[in-house]
């Protein structure tokens, strides 16, 4: 980039080494906090060399010269700080010229007005490291980012204003966005290319088209960003199908799409509207993220290489999301919707650089492919990799039972959410006493978020898992004054779609329905004692531990609480702690928050970066809300990311089931056109029902395969019906052999994932959906797969709508 400038930084480089070395010895649990005022007043340093990055005719221009962005997406909070430099070098060695990064609002402003840009959060230092490595930076400061990160990056405390309208022109939301954006700019506005720094472009909002249509809101965010980074090129990213909804005239428009997509099709609309615009895929998805209880996701390297090769051969810029995913440390993993699908701790993403910074076969193939586009320059050397170690198996020796270690209680007549008690993360215990109940009753918890365990007089009764929509439990007879405990663990807040307003704890009320003189009688339980169990190392560490051996009487029972062990390390290096025998909870090593564990998998190990380990004795602390089957662990050299405890049926058809449509009358019989892109068909007249069957009769290419990326139904007003309550009742065939192509992918809000039948299964193909309620329907919208040949594109089809379930 700028040789002279880099030389002048060499003395600073030593300082960085020093800072990194220091960072190894400090804990990230008690980061110093700077005030908002200090940050905003940080003076802007004038840098030595200045440049510009602008938009020319069909190309970006770097200092006046055509420039193709080859960006690697990395998120600094997901990578241990001492490894930042090595990870940037790994990206550089691929042949990339830019690092693209998000700024997660909630990790920088954990309490309103208290900003933290130190340690792991030192955004400016990360940008300077990029520059030292001759890499440009694309900054994506939200305010919303998605990214499978808690609440899509928004701080939970916004929810303390219960009626807040997130990502809209709510005055309080906009005020807080303004303060946050100023604080970020206070750190990095002096690092734009115009100031001699590495930042070439700044993004405005994130994929707003998949949230709503509100150009005025997006314009207000743009104005804030523009005022903070004067003269810098600003851009928006969205999907080819919806970017016009919020596209602002004076911003660059870029498209997001995954591997395999038909590149020309993705840019067709943009080229039509702005024939002279430079083209950029701002998120080209190299892999995908994992959810608890679902199969590990992978994507073939060949599709990624093919797509990048095609884009580069056409001078199309890209950012490879993710080039290195890293880790959702602590409680930062988000959750997806529709439904509730919490993300795992690892953000490996099946990316070219693994979660722990190892090169994968994908990495080497990618390096080879990008080698063709170096304009005669040599690719940088691949930096040394970290050699993982194993740690011999060790036992946990101490534990602190949760129910003996509760903090002081708050008293409340009505139940309230965590946010109303000023709690952001962790678990919450609601306790009350019960009237005498001579026979069993039914306990209904009106919407507990997220994982609930119910205890009667200290004895475990059952659980309610939000992922499965569970709300009710059979409750045994009990004495007058018996103690009811409802322990609710919050997982990540939803990071995608309208459901991001995701309160934690119990969101409404708790009811008991009992039999009184032969008739059901429901009572709304009142008068609670509430215990806020904040997820902090200090809270866990402060518990009263006792030897596990003293719990002999409870042997065989799984006891919720905190478990502590020490293990010895001769020479610290990366390792993967095995939690296969544990229940569900959060893990800390030497005070560092490693992340969530859950026995259901698919992730069974947690990554510990060697830079957080010490020579000699190290402490591990597990807060397990279920309790382990065996309190032991060991360090492995390889992660276990693909082990579901109970193999969940991935398909929606039981053995021997066969859909019977004889005697059913279709409401529509039609044919789709060939090609990519959305298509809409209308029914002859409105129909009312709860169950819909879509039957595909033939394929455009005459082969066996049927695929659908997304499908919507239209209501009486011709608007899209909410797919939130949809459930797949039946699908004749689903290919889950190497990628999850199950039928529910047609309403997962993600255009890049799809339902696919297996190669062998023959037409007709059918899928049956329970809409969760009765609706009047007027038509449907269909999105085929995004690849150029549109594999599995459907031609002839029929639609059936019924009030009763279909027979199969
Ligand atoms: C979208 C978002 C990203 C991320 C990806 C999926 O493109 O913009 O933040 O959530 O989806 O990984």
XYZ file of N, CA, C and O in Angstrom, residues 320-454:
540
model
N -15.351 -12.202 1.038
C -15.645 -13.615 1.320
C -16.056 -13.735 2.791
O -15.241 -13.617 3.698
N -17.352 -13.977 2.992
C -17.951 -14.055 4.324
C -18.174 -15.537 4.659
O -18.967 -16.174 3.987
N -17.554 -16.101 5.604
C -16.402 -15.637 6.366
C -15.133 -16.241 5.756
O -15.174 -17.358 5.264
N -14.043 -15.485 5.808
C -12.759 -16.082 5.430
C -12.200 -16.782 6.667
O -11.564 -17.822 6.580
N -12.503 -16.188 7.817
C -12.165 -16.825 9.100
C -13.251 -16.408 10.091
O -13.362 -15.223 10.416
N -14.054 -17.367 10.539
C -15.211 -17.028 11.372
C -14.859 -16.763 12.829
O -15.363 -15.831 13.439
N -13.995 -17.605 13.415
C -13.636 -17.427 14.828
C -14.693 -17.984 15.765
O -15.373 -18.968 15.450
N -14.851 -17.325 16.916
C -15.642 -17.905 18.011
C -16.624 -16.890 18.589
O -16.286 -15.727 18.753
N -17.826 -17.358 18.921
C -18.799 -16.533 19.658
C -18.524 -16.703 21.148
O -19.208 -17.467 21.831
N -17.511 -16.034 21.639
C -17.114 -16.210 23.049
C -18.278 -15.933 23.986
O -19.151 -15.117 23.687
N -18.224 -16.532 25.158
C -19.179 -16.211 26.224
C -20.620 -16.393 25.786
O -20.997 -17.408 25.221
N -21.423 -15.337 26.022
C -22.841 -15.441 25.696
C -23.185 -14.681 24.425
O -24.315 -14.243 24.248
N -22.224 -14.515 23.514
C -22.440 -13.623 22.365
C -23.065 -14.287 21.151
O -23.407 -13.599 20.184
N -23.198 -15.611 21.129
C -23.839 -16.239 19.960
C -25.286 -15.784 19.895
O -25.962 -15.672 20.923
N -25.786 -15.535 18.711
C -27.182 -15.125 18.534
C -28.087 -16.323 18.308
O -27.738 -17.453 18.657
N -29.257 -16.046 17.749
C -30.203 -17.125 17.440
C -30.938 -16.721 16.178
O -31.094 -15.533 15.902
N -31.365 -17.727 15.444
C -32.078 -17.420 14.216
C -33.565 -17.627 14.343
O -34.049 -18.299 15.252
N -34.291 -17.025 13.431
C -35.733 -17.217 13.361
C -36.069 -17.276 11.872
O -35.216 -16.954 11.067
N -37.251 -17.692 11.414
C -38.460 -18.027 12.175
C -38.234 -19.188 13.138
O -37.306 -19.979 12.955
N -39.096 -19.234 14.140
C -38.892 -20.182 15.227
C -37.783 -19.626 16.091
O -37.477 -18.428 16.051
N -37.152 -20.488 16.867
C -36.036 -20.065 17.699
C -34.936 -21.102 17.524
O -35.092 -22.249 17.925
N -33.861 -20.701 16.867
C -32.774 -21.627 16.563
C -31.454 -21.021 17.019
O -30.779 -20.334 16.250
N -31.100 -21.225 18.314
C -29.873 -20.598 18.831
C -28.613 -21.144 18.163
O -28.505 -22.336 17.879
N -27.670 -20.242 17.915
C -26.413 -20.613 17.254
C -25.416 -21.171 18.253
O -25.409 -20.776 19.422
N -24.541 -22.039 17.782
C -23.535 -22.650 18.660
C -22.405 -21.642 18.926
O -22.376 -20.557 18.338
N -21.475 -22.031 19.795
C -20.368 -21.140 20.175
C -19.350 -20.968 19.050
O -18.852 -19.883 18.808
N -19.061 -22.063 18.369
C -18.079 -21.968 17.292
C -18.686 -21.213 16.118
O -19.841 -21.436 15.746
N -17.902 -20.307 15.532
C -18.326 -19.657 14.284
C -17.345 -20.077 13.192
O -16.857 -19.286 12.419
N -17.046 -21.371 13.215
C -16.110 -21.936 12.243
C -16.567 -21.650 10.813
O -15.776 -21.338 9.932
N -17.872 -21.809 10.576
C -18.525 -21.407 9.334
C -18.098 -22.245 8.132
O -18.411 -21.925 7.009
N -17.334 -23.311 8.393
C -16.731 -24.079 7.293
C -15.953 -23.126 6.373
O -15.958 -23.257 5.143
N -15.297 -22.149 6.991
C -14.563 -21.115 6.245
C -13.173 -21.643 5.878
O -12.707 -22.630 6.458
N -12.486 -20.991 4.949
C -11.147 -21.458 4.553
C -10.153 -21.513 5.720
O -9.317 -22.407 5.773
N -10.237 -20.553 6.652
C -9.396 -20.611 7.860
C -10.302 -21.082 8.989
O -11.356 -20.488 9.231
N -9.902 -22.143 9.683
C -10.801 -22.753 10.668
C -10.986 -21.828 11.876
O -10.277 -20.835 12.030
N -11.902 -22.215 12.751
C -12.176 -21.429 13.950
C -10.896 -21.073 14.705
O -10.735 -19.972 15.218
N -9.958 -22.032 14.776
C -8.762 -21.812 15.589
C -7.579 -21.331 14.748
O -6.440 -21.373 15.200
N -7.840 -20.904 13.519
C -6.757 -20.325 12.718
C -5.921 -21.330 11.955
O -4.806 -21.015 11.545
N -6.459 -22.535 11.749
C -5.728 -23.518 10.938
C -6.132 -23.363 9.468
O -7.281 -23.028 9.164
N -5.201 -23.651 8.578
C -5.548 -23.644 7.155
C -6.275 -24.949 6.844
O -5.926 -25.998 7.388
N -7.281 -24.892 5.995
C -8.059 -26.081 5.634
C -7.802 -26.384 4.150
O -7.243 -25.533 3.448
N -8.243 -27.536 3.656
C -8.098 -27.786 2.215
C -8.734 -26.661 1.385
O -8.212 -26.247 0.362
N -9.839 -26.091 1.900
C -10.490 -24.969 1.205
C -9.528 -23.784 1.076
O -9.545 -23.056 0.104
N -8.726 -23.590 2.140
C -7.772 -22.473 2.143
C -6.793 -22.629 0.991
O -6.542 -21.700 0.218
N -6.228 -23.826 0.852
C -5.184 -24.019 -0.151
C -5.760 -23.937 -1.563
O -5.140 -23.393 -2.474
N -6.965 -24.446 -1.731
C -7.593 -24.338 -3.058
C -7.871 -22.878 -3.401
O -7.697 -22.446 -4.536
N -8.302 -22.139 -2.395
C -8.618 -20.735 -2.604
C -7.348 -19.947 -2.928
O -7.331 -19.091 -3.818
N -6.280 -20.269 -2.210
C -5.012 -19.560 -2.433
C -4.551 -19.769 -3.879
O -4.087 -18.848 -4.543
N -4.726 -21.026 -4.316
C -4.323 -21.334 -5.688
C -5.187 -20.523 -6.669
O -4.683 -19.915 -7.609
N -6.476 -20.499 -6.427
C -7.377 -19.807 -7.353
C -7.094 -18.311 -7.381
O -7.061 -17.700 -8.448
N -6.854 -17.706 -6.202
C -6.616 -16.261 -6.160
C -5.235 -15.908 -6.722
O -4.994 -14.775 -7.133
N -4.343 -16.910 -6.733
C -2.986 -16.712 -7.260
C -3.014 -16.237 -8.717
O -2.097 -15.567 -9.193
N -4.098 -16.570 -9.410
C -4.203 -16.188 -10.831
C -4.488 -14.696 -11.002
O -4.418 -14.173 -12.090
N -4.881 -14.050 -9.923
C -5.324 -12.651 -10.057
C -4.440 -11.704 -9.247
O -4.924 -10.805 -8.590
N -3.136 -11.948 -9.268
C -2.230 -11.119 -8.457
C -1.560 -10.009 -9.272
O -0.667 -9.321 -8.765
N -1.967 -9.845 -10.518
C -1.376 -8.816 -11.394
C 0.158 -8.874 -11.379
O 0.827 -7.858 -11.219
N 0.684 -10.058 -11.471
C 2.136 -10.201 -11.559
C 2.858 -10.192 -10.218
O 4.025 -10.539 -10.141
N 2.122 -9.819 -9.135
C 2.788 -9.798 -7.816
C 2.761 -11.194 -7.208
O 1.882 -11.998 -7.526
N 3.704 -11.448 -6.302
C 3.716 -12.759 -5.637
C 2.782 -12.742 -4.437
O 2.655 -11.716 -3.758
N 2.137 -13.861 -4.168
C 1.310 -13.933 -2.956
C 2.220 -13.921 -1.730
O 3.311 -14.506 -1.766
N 1.761 -13.288 -0.683
C 2.560 -13.249 0.544
C 2.720 -14.670 1.106
O 1.902 -15.552 0.821
N 3.743 -14.848 1.917
C 3.989 -16.177 2.524
C 2.912 -16.492 3.563
O 2.457 -15.603 4.286
N 2.548 -17.758 3.660
C 1.586 -18.156 4.693
C 2.313 -18.117 6.038
O 3.386 -18.715 6.169
N 1.786 -17.405 7.027
C 2.502 -17.317 8.310
C 2.519 -18.663 9.035
O 1.736 -19.563 8.699
N 3.372 -18.764 10.033
C 3.462 -20.010 10.809
C 2.121 -20.271 11.496
O 1.449 -19.333 11.944
N 1.731 -21.528 11.543
C 0.476 -21.886 12.204
C 0.749 -22.290 13.642
O 1.863 -22.686 13.987
N -0.293 -22.220 14.457
C -0.145 -22.602 15.859
C -0.358 -24.101 15.968
O -1.327 -24.635 15.404
N 0.534 -24.782 16.701
C 0.401 -26.237 16.803
C -0.441 -26.565 18.032
O -0.042 -26.259 19.153
N -1.607 -27.183 17.823
C -2.460 -27.462 18.989
C -1.859 -28.534 19.900
O -1.052 -29.361 19.451
N -2.247 -28.510 21.164
C -1.767 -29.512 22.119
C -2.952 -30.313 22.660
O -4.112 -29.881 22.544
N -2.640 -31.451 23.247
C -3.694 -32.164 23.977
C -3.413 -31.982 25.473
O -2.284 -31.691 25.871
N -4.454 -32.131 26.258
C -4.295 -32.037 27.718
C -4.875 -33.314 28.292
O -6.026 -33.669 27.960
N -4.113 -34.030 29.112
C -4.605 -35.299 29.643
C -5.926 -35.127 30.396
O -6.188 -34.061 30.964
N -6.732 -36.172 30.384
C -8.050 -36.128 31.036
C -7.894 -35.719 32.500
O -6.929 -36.087 33.164
N -8.827 -34.903 32.985
C -8.805 -34.505 34.394
C -10.224 -34.489 34.937
O -11.194 -34.365 34.185
N -10.330 -34.633 36.266
C -11.637 -34.673 36.938
C -11.898 -33.322 37.594
O -10.973 -32.638 38.021
N -13.158 -32.962 37.701
C -13.539 -31.788 38.486
C -13.657 -32.239 39.936
O -14.222 -33.304 40.209
N -13.146 -31.428 40.850
C -13.099 -31.869 42.238
C -14.022 -31.077 43.148
O -14.369 -31.508 44.231
N -14.424 -29.881 42.690
C -15.251 -29.026 43.548
C -16.514 -28.623 42.818
O -16.500 -28.478 41.590
N -17.577 -28.398 43.578
C -18.783 -27.857 42.955
C -19.585 -27.034 43.952
O -19.469 -27.201 45.164
N -20.381 -26.117 43.406
C -21.237 -25.249 44.224
C -22.655 -25.402 43.699
O -22.950 -24.905 42.618
N -23.540 -26.119 44.436
C -24.902 -26.307 43.938
C -25.620 -24.966 43.775
O -25.529 -24.105 44.665
N -26.304 -24.793 42.661
C -26.947 -23.506 42.377
C -27.921 -23.096 43.475
O -27.920 -21.962 43.941
N -28.750 -24.074 43.923
C -29.806 -23.697 44.874
C -29.258 -23.328 46.258
O -29.969 -22.767 47.075
N -27.983 -23.643 46.514
C -27.363 -23.199 47.779
C -26.638 -21.875 47.604
O -26.044 -21.360 48.547
N -26.641 -21.373 46.392
C -25.815 -20.194 46.110
C -26.593 -19.101 45.395
O -26.062 -18.430 44.516
N -27.840 -18.937 45.785
C -28.650 -17.932 45.105
C -28.323 -16.537 45.634
O -28.047 -16.367 46.821
N -28.352 -15.539 44.759
C -28.149 -14.168 45.245
C -29.395 -13.691 45.983
O -30.383 -14.431 46.064
N -29.394 -12.452 46.479
C -30.574 -11.922 47.182
C -31.756 -11.875 46.222
O -31.585 -11.608 45.036
N -32.955 -12.142 46.769
C -34.143 -12.174 45.912
C -34.805 -10.808 45.828
O -34.686 -9.994 46.744
N -35.504 -10.602 44.703
C -36.391 -9.433 44.590
C -37.803 -9.972 44.718
O -38.074 -11.095 44.286
N -38.693 -9.190 45.309
C -40.074 -9.658 45.439
C -40.932 -8.937 44.402
O -40.770 -7.744 44.169
N -41.819 -9.684 43.794
C -42.646 -9.102 42.744
C -44.001 -9.787 42.709
O -44.058 -11.020 42.726
N -45.074 -8.996 42.652
C -46.405 -9.634 42.589
C -46.558 -10.330 41.231
O -46.939 -11.480 41.136
N -46.200 -9.628 40.155
C -46.316 -10.204 38.812
C -44.953 -10.580 38.273
O -43.951 -10.005 38.673
N -44.983 -11.482 37.362
C -43.727 -11.917 36.756
C -43.247 -10.884 35.739
O -44.065 -10.250 35.085
N -41.938 -10.701 35.640
C -41.424 -9.766 34.639
C -40.228 -10.373 33.906
O -39.665 -11.371 34.324
N -39.869 -9.707 32.807
C -38.755 -10.235 32.006
C -37.422 -9.850 32.658
O -37.370 -8.972 33.520
N -36.361 -10.503 32.183
C -35.008 -10.185 32.658
C -34.674 -8.713 32.493
O -34.109 -8.084 33.376
N -35.015 -8.183 31.328
C -34.649 -6.793 31.022
C -35.273 -5.846 32.032
O -34.669 -4.848 32.411
N -36.511 -6.179 32.492
C -37.167 -5.299 33.459
C -36.461 -5.320 34.809
O -36.636 -4.422 35.617
N -35.697 -6.365 35.055
C -34.885 -6.406 36.289
C -33.462 -5.913 36.015
O -32.545 -6.182 36.793
N -33.255 -5.285 34.843
C -31.955 -4.742 34.477
C -30.894 -5.834 34.307
O -29.726 -5.632 34.595
N -31.340 -6.994 33.861
C -30.401 -8.096 33.637
C -30.321 -8.385 32.143
O -31.355 -8.501 31.471
N -29.099 -8.514 31.630
C -28.929 -8.737 30.201
C -28.755 -10.190 29.829
O -29.308 -10.671 28.837
N -27.965 -10.927 30.621
C -27.554 -12.272 30.231
C -27.624 -13.219 31.428
O -27.677 -12.784 32.569
N -27.552 -14.512 31.147
C -27.491 -15.508 32.217
C -28.817 -16.205 32.403
O -29.563 -16.435 31.442
N -29.127 -16.543 33.661
C -30.360 -17.268 33.957
C -31.158 -16.480 34.977
O -30.641 -15.557 35.620
N -32.415 -16.848 35.142
C -33.270 -16.166 36.110
C -34.150 -17.228 36.764
O -34.640 -18.140 36.087
N -34.278 -17.124 38.079
C -35.077 -18.118 38.808
C -36.310 -17.433 39.384
O -36.190 -16.424 40.095
N -37.491 -17.964 39.059
C -38.752 -17.431 39.597
C -39.254 -18.453 40.616
O -39.401 -19.644 40.299
N -39.557 -17.991 41.846
C -39.970 -18.928 42.925
C -41.279 -18.451 43.543
O -41.453 -17.250 43.795
N -42.169 -19.390 43.770
C -43.392 -19.035 44.493
C -43.868 -20.254 45.291
O -43.328 -21.357 45.146
N -44.875 -20.023 46.172
C -45.433 -21.163 46.916
C -46.815 -21.493 46.366
O -47.528 -20.618 45.866
N -47.176 -22.754 46.501
C -48.388 -23.241 45.836
C -49.476 -23.578 46.845
O -49.189 -23.918 47.995
N -50.721 -23.541 46.393
C -51.816 -24.043 47.240
C -51.785 -25.573 47.226
O -51.090 -26.175 46.397
N -52.529 -26.174 48.109
C -52.578 -27.650 48.089
C -53.257 -28.112 46.802
O -54.275 -27.550 46.385
N -52.674 -29.127 46.175
C -53.311 -29.690 44.970
C -53.353 -31.192 45.141
O -52.310 -31.850 45.184
N -54.587 -31.721 45.273
C -54.747 -33.143 45.599
C -54.485 -34.038 44.402
O -54.195 -35.226 44.550
N -54.659 -33.489 43.201
C -54.394 -34.310 42.013
C -53.479 -33.547 41.064
O -53.311 -32.336 41.221
N -52.920 -34.243 40.085
C -52.007 -33.563 39.164
C -52.698 -32.423 38.417
O -53.914 -32.445 38.216
N -51.913 -31.427 38.041
C -52.453 -30.270 37.314
C -51.587 -30.024 36.082
O -50.644 -30.785 35.806
N -51.915 -28.949 35.372
C -51.142 -28.625 34.175
C -50.480 -27.259 34.388
O -51.167 -26.276 34.701
N -49.170 -27.215 34.233
C -48.448 -25.947 34.402
C -48.209 -25.344 33.017
O -47.677 -26.015 32.131
N -48.615 -24.087 32.846
C -48.379 -23.414 31.564
C -47.489 -22.205 31.807
O -47.819 -21.341 32.615
N -46.357 -22.172 31.127
C -45.477 -21.009 31.240
C -45.622 -20.230 29.946
O -45.261 -20.712 28.868
N -46.219 -19.045 30.085
C -46.492 -18.289 28.864
C -45.276 -17.511 28.439
O -44.956 -16.454 28.944
N -44.654 -18.177 27.639
C -43.490 -17.909 26.872
C -42.243 -17.616 27.703
O -41.965 -16.473 28.072
N -41.559 -18.725 27.984
C -40.281 -18.617 28.672
C -39.187 -18.627 27.622
O -39.181 -19.458 26.725
N -38.272 -17.679 27.778
C -37.148 -17.579 26.839
C -35.864 -17.775 27.616
O -35.497 -16.889 28.362
N -35.113 -18.918 27.510
C -35.298 -19.816 26.411
C -35.394 -21.278 26.885
O -36.109 -22.046 26.316
N -34.586 -21.656 27.868
C -34.576 -23.064 28.275
C -34.990 -23.123 29.737
O -34.342 -22.548 30.609
N -36.104 -23.808 29.999
C -36.722 -23.738 31.319
C -36.682 -25.092 32.012
O -36.965 -26.113 31.388
N -36.357 -25.069 33.314
C -36.455 -26.290 34.118
C -37.365 -25.991 35.302
O -37.264 -24.927 35.918
N -38.247 -26.936 35.593
C -39.234 -26.732 36.656
C -38.916 -27.692 37.808
O -38.637 -28.885 37.575
